[in-house]
Amino acid sequence: METEFRSILFLCVANSARSQMAQALAGKLLGPGVCVQSAGSKPTFVNPMAVEVLREHGIEMAGQFSKSVETIDAAGIDMVITLCAEEVCPAFFGTARRLHWPIEDPASDDKGLTREEVLARFRIARDEIARRLAELARKPAC
């Protein structure tokens, strides 16, 4: 796939679900010609449900781990996509092109939700990220 950017960074707070799924989906869609990374302002762990819903589409997240935005070299990033909806997105300094895709965090502490209901939330986030990535891949970056 021919794009006008060579590196992309997905940002959210915990770097556990949305940005991790975006990293894996973009890696598959955009191919090896684009360096894809993800990070967060308060990194935690890769959410197992994110891994599960991507595996449903044959996408593995092996080797991905939660990392801080502070570990990313701004000079090497052409595009930053923030995925926060209800929380404050991490700041990222540099001259990269910026997009904001407000996607609700699928992880929930609500004990009233069943496992299937939480998985449904992850599928919604996965599918919305995939839709936006497909649209981005069809458009020139400028």
Tab-separated table of C-alpha atoms in Angstrom:
chain	number	residue	atom	x	y	z
A	1	MET	CA	0.000	0.000	0.000
A	2	GLU	CA	1.439	3.387	-1.027
A	3	THR	CA	1.074	6.089	1.630
A	4	GLU	CA	2.524	9.543	2.060
A	5	PHE	CA	3.692	8.812	5.597
A	6	ARG	CA	6.307	6.341	6.766
A	7	SER	CA	5.568	6.236	10.480
A	8	ILE	CA	2.439	6.459	12.577
A	9	LEU	CA	1.901	6.609	16.328
A	10	PHE	CA	-1.389	5.750	18.039
A	11	LEU	CA	-1.930	7.333	21.453
A	12	CYS	CA	-4.346	6.787	24.304
A	13	VAL	CA	-3.991	6.791	28.070
A	14	ALA	CA	-3.229	3.213	29.177
A	15	ASN	CA	-1.903	1.892	25.847
A	16	SER	CA	-3.811	-1.289	26.628
A	17	ALA	CA	-6.730	-1.570	24.183
A	18	ARG	CA	-7.545	1.038	21.512
A	19	SER	CA	-3.993	2.076	20.646
A	20	GLN	CA	-2.770	-1.519	20.813
A	21	MET	CA	-5.537	-2.710	18.478
A	22	ALA	CA	-4.828	0.229	16.156
A	23	GLN	CA	-1.134	-0.678	16.073
A	24	ALA	CA	-1.852	-4.280	15.098
A	25	LEU	CA	-4.569	-3.397	12.580
A	26	ALA	CA	-2.450	-0.686	10.936
A	27	GLY	CA	0.544	-2.990	10.779
A	28	LYS	CA	-1.508	-5.503	8.835
A	29	LEU	CA	-3.276	-2.965	6.596
A	30	LEU	CA	-0.376	-0.622	5.847
A	31	GLY	CA	2.292	-3.301	5.562
A	32	PRO	CA	6.011	-3.241	6.292
A	33	GLY	CA	6.613	0.082	4.515
A	34	VAL	CA	5.076	2.002	7.427
A	35	CYS	CA	6.509	1.899	10.955
A	36	VAL	CA	3.553	1.613	13.339
A	37	GLN	CA	3.793	2.238	17.085
A	38	SER	CA	1.497	2.880	20.018
A	39	ALA	CA	1.979	4.460	23.428
A	40	GLY	CA	0.122	6.007	26.351
A	41	SER	CA	0.471	8.613	29.068
A	42	LYS	CA	-0.136	6.033	31.816
A	43	PRO	CA	0.847	2.674	30.264
A	44	THR	CA	-0.414	-0.489	31.920
A	45	PHE	CA	-0.653	-3.823	30.031
A	46	VAL	CA	-2.108	-5.149	26.797
A	47	ASN	CA	-5.712	-6.054	27.559
A	48	PRO	CA	-6.386	-9.759	26.866
A	49	MET	CA	-9.763	-8.894	25.339
A	50	ALA	CA	-8.025	-6.708	22.748
A	51	VAL	CA	-5.868	-9.700	21.866
A	52	GLU	CA	-8.945	-11.926	21.682
A	53	VAL	CA	-11.015	-9.724	19.357
A	54	LEU	CA	-8.096	-9.198	16.976
A	55	ARG	CA	-7.435	-12.926	16.907
A	56	GLU	CA	-11.046	-13.329	15.691
A	57	HIS	CA	-9.832	-11.562	12.521
A	58	GLY	CA	-6.608	-13.550	12.285
A	59	ILE	CA	-4.426	-10.743	13.636
A	60	GLU	CA	-1.877	-11.537	16.317
A	61	MET	CA	-0.481	-8.992	18.762
A	62	ALA	CA	2.610	-11.022	19.683
A	63	GLY	CA	5.457	-8.817	20.807
A	64	GLN	CA	3.273	-5.795	21.553
A	65	PHE	CA	3.535	-4.294	25.019
A	66	SER	CA	2.275	-1.199	26.787
A	67	LYS	CA	4.722	1.703	26.677
A	68	SER	CA	4.998	5.344	27.663
A	69	VAL	CA	4.697	8.169	25.149
A	70	GLU	CA	7.888	9.512	26.727
A	71	THR	CA	9.841	6.630	25.131
A	72	ILE	CA	8.878	7.630	21.576
A	73	ASP	CA	11.276	9.728	19.478
A	74	ALA	CA	9.155	12.546	18.031
A	75	ALA	CA	11.617	13.071	15.176
A	76	GLY	CA	10.754	9.642	13.774
A	77	ILE	CA	6.969	10.132	13.638
A	78	ASP	CA	5.099	11.444	10.571
A	79	MET	CA	1.546	11.030	11.896
A	80	VAL	CA	0.005	10.889	15.379
A	81	ILE	CA	-3.521	9.584	15.907
A	82	THR	CA	-5.097	10.055	19.319
A	83	LEU	CA	-7.905	7.673	20.220
A	84	CYS	CA	-9.216	9.144	23.491
A	85	ALA	CA	-12.907	9.894	23.772
A	86	GLU	CA	-13.882	10.579	27.360
A	87	GLU	CA	-10.409	11.115	28.839
A	88	VAL	CA	-7.582	13.577	28.215
A	89	CYS	CA	-5.255	12.345	25.472
A	90	PRO	CA	-1.521	12.319	26.027
A	91	ALA	CA	0.478	15.248	24.686
A	92	PHE	CA	2.972	14.504	21.942
A	93	PHE	CA	5.471	17.106	20.862
A	94	GLY	CA	6.880	17.297	17.397
A	95	THR	CA	5.835	18.327	13.920
A	96	ALA	CA	3.878	15.203	12.974
A	97	ARG	CA	0.499	15.507	11.299
A	98	ARG	CA	-2.235	14.936	13.902
A	99	LEU	CA	-5.600	13.246	13.712
A	100	HIS	CA	-8.077	12.657	16.515
A	101	TRP	CA	-10.344	9.624	16.412
A	102	PRO	CA	-12.503	9.728	19.574
A	103	ILE	CA	-13.248	6.079	20.266
A	104	GLU	CA	-14.818	5.040	23.547
A	105	ASP	CA	-12.569	2.949	25.782
A	106	PRO	CA	-13.908	-0.614	25.530
A	107	ALA	CA	-12.422	-1.680	28.871
A	108	SER	CA	-14.847	-1.339	31.738
A	109	ASP	CA	-14.770	-1.756	35.504
A	110	ASP	CA	-18.564	-2.142	35.507
A	111	LYS	CA	-19.146	-5.422	37.351
A	112	GLY	CA	-22.689	-5.496	35.935
A	113	LEU	CA	-21.422	-6.187	32.404
A	114	THR	CA	-21.065	-9.763	31.259
A	115	ARG	CA	-17.910	-10.988	29.537
A	116	GLU	CA	-19.824	-11.040	26.238
A	117	GLU	CA	-20.964	-7.454	26.728
A	118	VAL	CA	-17.384	-6.308	27.320
A	119	LEU	CA	-16.190	-8.291	24.289
A	120	ALA	CA	-18.909	-6.570	22.250
A	121	ARG	CA	-17.473	-3.205	23.316
A	122	PHE	CA	-14.018	-4.329	22.180
A	123	ARG	CA	-15.437	-5.487	18.837
A	124	ILE	CA	-17.095	-2.113	18.306
A	125	ALA	CA	-13.795	-0.322	18.984
A	126	ARG	CA	-11.883	-2.761	16.752
A	127	ASP	CA	-14.308	-2.333	13.876
A	128	GLU	CA	-14.349	1.463	14.147
A	129	ILE	CA	-10.544	1.618	14.176
A	130	ALA	CA	-10.416	-0.722	11.160
A	131	ARG	CA	-12.957	1.415	9.283
A	132	ARG	CA	-11.010	4.605	9.934
A	133	LEU	CA	-7.721	2.972	8.970
A	134	ALA	CA	-9.195	1.768	5.681
A	135	GLU	CA	-10.400	5.302	4.991
A	136	LEU	CA	-6.984	6.746	5.884
A	137	ALA	CA	-5.245	4.253	3.599
A	138	ARG	CA	-7.416	5.378	0.670
A	139	LYS	CA	-6.603	9.079	1.108
A	140	PRO	CA	-3.346	10.926	0.527
A	141	ALA	CA	-1.804	12.055	3.799
A	142	CYS	CA	-1.680	15.763	2.887
